[in-house]
Short mmCIF file of C-alpha atoms in Angstrom, two decimals:
data_model
loop_
_atom_site.label_atom_id
_atom_site.label_comp_id
_atom_site.label_asym_id
_atom_site.label_seq_id
_atom_site.Cartn_x
_atom_site.Cartn_y
_atom_site.Cartn_z
CA MET R 1 -4.51 36.84 15.29
CA ARG R 2 -6.22 40.21 14.87
CA TYR R 3 -6.66 40.44 18.65
CA LEU R 4 -2.93 39.88 19.22
CA THR R 5 -2.04 42.49 16.59
CA ARG R 6 -4.34 45.02 18.25
CA ALA R 7 -2.91 44.23 21.69
CA VAL R 8 0.64 44.84 20.47
CA LYS R 9 -0.42 48.07 18.74
CA TYR R 10 -2.08 49.39 21.88
CA PHE R 11 0.90 48.41 24.04
CA PHE R 12 3.11 50.60 21.87
CA TYR R 13 0.45 53.32 21.72
CA PHE R 14 0.27 53.50 25.53
CA LEU R 15 4.07 53.40 25.72
CA ILE R 16 4.40 56.33 23.31
CA VAL R 17 1.79 58.35 25.22
CA LEU R 18 3.65 57.69 28.50
CA VAL R 19 6.98 58.75 26.96
CA ILE R 20 5.43 61.94 25.56
CA ILE R 21 3.89 62.81 28.95
CA MET R 22 7.15 62.16 30.78
CA THR R 23 9.10 64.20 28.20
CA ILE R 24 6.73 67.14 28.66
CA MET R 25 7.05 66.89 32.44
CA VAL R 26 10.85 66.90 32.20
CA ALA R 27 10.83 69.80 29.71
CA LEU R 28 8.59 71.87 32.01
CA GLY R 29 10.79 71.09 35.00
CA PHE R 30 8.16 69.20 37.01
CA VAL R 31 10.48 66.17 37.39
CA GLU R 32 14.19 65.58 36.99
CA ALA R 33 15.49 63.77 33.93
CA ASP R 34 17.07 61.04 36.09
CA ILE R 35 15.02 57.82 36.14
CA ASN R 36 16.12 57.00 39.69
CA THR R 37 14.53 60.23 40.98
CA MET R 38 11.66 60.30 38.49
CA PHE R 39 10.11 57.08 39.80
CA ARG R 40 9.81 55.85 43.38
CA ASN R 41 11.60 52.54 42.74
CA GLY R 42 14.01 53.93 40.14
CA THR R 43 14.85 51.59 37.28
CA ASP R 44 12.83 48.76 38.89
CA SER R 45 9.74 50.85 38.13
CA LEU R 46 10.36 50.43 34.40
CA TRP R 47 9.52 46.71 34.61
CA GLN R 48 6.43 47.46 36.66
CA ILE R 49 5.29 50.10 34.17
CA ALA R 50 5.97 47.75 31.25
CA ALA R 51 3.91 45.01 32.94
CA MET R 52 1.06 47.47 33.52
CA LEU R 53 1.17 48.54 29.85
CA VAL R 54 1.09 44.90 28.73
CA VAL R 55 -2.05 44.34 30.81
CA PHE R 56 -3.73 47.48 29.45
CA GLY R 57 -2.64 46.68 25.88
CA ALA R 58 -4.00 43.15 26.17
CA ALA R 59 -7.30 44.25 27.73
CA TYR R 60 -8.07 47.25 25.50
CA PRO R 61 -9.00 45.31 22.33
CA TYR R 62 -11.52 43.30 24.34
CA PHE R 63 -13.24 46.39 25.73
CA GLY R 64 -12.47 48.82 22.91
CA PHE R 65 -14.09 46.91 20.01
CA MET R 66 -17.60 45.54 19.65
CA LYS R 67 -20.33 44.18 17.42
CA ARG R 68 -23.80 45.68 17.56
CA GLU R 69 -27.00 44.96 15.69
CA THR R 70 -28.28 48.05 13.90
CA ARG R 71 -31.94 47.98 12.93
CA VAL R 72 -32.42 49.34 9.43
CA LYS R 73 -35.65 48.25 7.75
CA GLY R 74 -35.94 47.79 4.04
CA GLU R 75 -34.51 45.93 1.10
CA TYR R 76 -30.79 46.31 0.57
CA SER R 77 -31.26 47.97 -2.80
CA GLU R 78 -33.52 50.60 -1.17
CA ILE R 79 -31.29 51.44 1.80
CA ARG R 80 -27.83 51.07 0.23
CA GLU R 81 -27.50 54.67 -0.99
CA GLY R 82 -28.85 56.05 2.31
CA VAL R 83 -26.31 54.04 4.32
CA ILE R 84 -23.42 55.16 2.10
CA MET R 85 -24.53 58.81 2.25
CA TYR R 86 -24.87 58.65 6.04
CA MET R 87 -21.41 57.11 6.47
CA GLU R 88 -19.85 59.65 4.09
CA SER R 89 -21.45 62.47 6.09
CA ARG R 90 -19.64 61.06 9.14
CA ALA R 91 -16.26 61.05 7.30
CA TYR R 92 -16.22 57.36 6.34
CA ILE R 93 -15.71 56.15 2.79
CA LEU R 94 -16.83 52.85 1.29
CA GLU R 95 -13.84 50.52 1.12
CA THR R 96 -15.39 47.26 -0.07
CA GLU R 97 -18.80 45.89 -0.85
CA GLU R 98 -19.39 42.15 -1.08
CA GLY R 99 -22.99 41.24 -1.75
CA GLU R 100 -24.98 43.01 0.96
CA ASN R 101 -21.98 43.54 3.29
CA MET R 102 -20.07 46.82 3.34
CA THR R 103 -16.79 47.95 4.87
CA PHE R 104 -15.99 51.62 5.53
CA ARG R 105 -12.74 53.37 6.48
CA ALA R 106 -12.16 56.81 7.98
CA ALA R 107 -11.69 59.33 5.20
CA GLY R 108 -8.92 61.53 6.61
CA PRO R 109 -5.34 60.40 7.22
CA LEU R 110 -5.23 62.25 10.56
CA ASN R 111 -8.39 60.50 11.73
CA ARG R 112 -6.98 57.14 10.68
CA THR R 113 -3.68 57.82 12.43
CA PHE R 114 -5.30 58.75 15.75
CA ARG R 115 -7.26 55.49 15.59
CA MET R 116 -4.00 53.61 14.89
CA PHE R 117 -5.38 52.45 11.55
CA GLU R 118 -8.08 50.46 13.40
CA ASP R 119 -10.76 52.64 11.82
CA ARG R 120 -12.62 50.00 9.83
CA ILE R 121 -16.39 49.76 10.33
CA THR R 122 -17.94 46.58 8.93
CA LEU R 123 -21.65 46.31 8.18
CA THR R 124 -22.76 42.69 7.78
CA ARG R 125 -26.33 42.22 6.58
CA CYS R 126 -28.68 40.39 8.94
CA LEU R 127 -32.44 39.92 9.15
CA GLY R 128 -33.23 43.17 11.00
CA GLY R 129 -30.65 45.38 9.30
CA PHE R 130 -26.89 45.13 9.86
CA VAL R 131 -24.39 43.89 12.41
CA MET R 132 -21.91 46.74 12.81
CA GLU R 133 -18.38 45.93 13.99
CA GLY R 134 -15.49 48.24 14.88
CA LEU R 135 -14.24 50.58 17.60
CA ARG R 136 -16.79 50.69 20.41
CA LYS R 137 -17.24 54.47 20.49
CA ASP R 138 -17.64 54.66 16.71
CA VAL R 139 -20.01 51.68 16.51
CA VAL R 140 -22.29 53.11 19.19
CA ARG R 141 -22.30 56.58 17.62
CA LEU R 142 -22.78 55.40 14.03
CA SER R 143 -25.29 52.68 14.88
CA MET R 144 -27.55 55.04 16.80
CA GLY R 145 -27.29 57.68 14.09
CA LEU R 146 -28.05 55.20 11.32
CA GLU R 147 -31.08 53.85 13.17
CA HIS R 148 -32.31 57.39 13.81
CA LYS R 149 -31.81 58.39 10.17
CA PHE R 150 -33.84 55.49 8.80
CA ARG R 151 -36.51 55.76 11.48
CA TYR R 152 -36.88 59.49 10.73
CA ASP R 153 -36.96 58.84 6.96
CA GLU R 154 -39.76 56.26 7.43
CA GLN R 155 -41.88 58.68 9.43
CA SER R 156 -41.52 61.53 6.90
#
């Protein structure tokens, strides 16, 4: 169900971006405001564009979100504060904590809006550290940073 919700959100997101781009192009005089001259096939192009946006909206959640194992050595009680401090330094606040699993959300409303309120990063405890889940670009960035932080702290 979450996948379908994300697909619908991204369909509308791509649609809004397309409308904004076309509005800017009309306002700057690059294209005429008539749909029949704006697109090669006129109004028939609208169905083709809508179909393309449906495909992109359906595919984006598959490629845009991921799970990744993050290696963080130590007992949960020892690393908990370090993880929270690291995430807060990256503008994420602790939303929930259930046992040894934590969920973070983006701190700023602008940041949350640009991510279409799909800004949740979930850390699920596993044997070697955590399994981090969320937006692909955020998971990669935060996972590598968290591993580096705890590897650097161990060496110091």
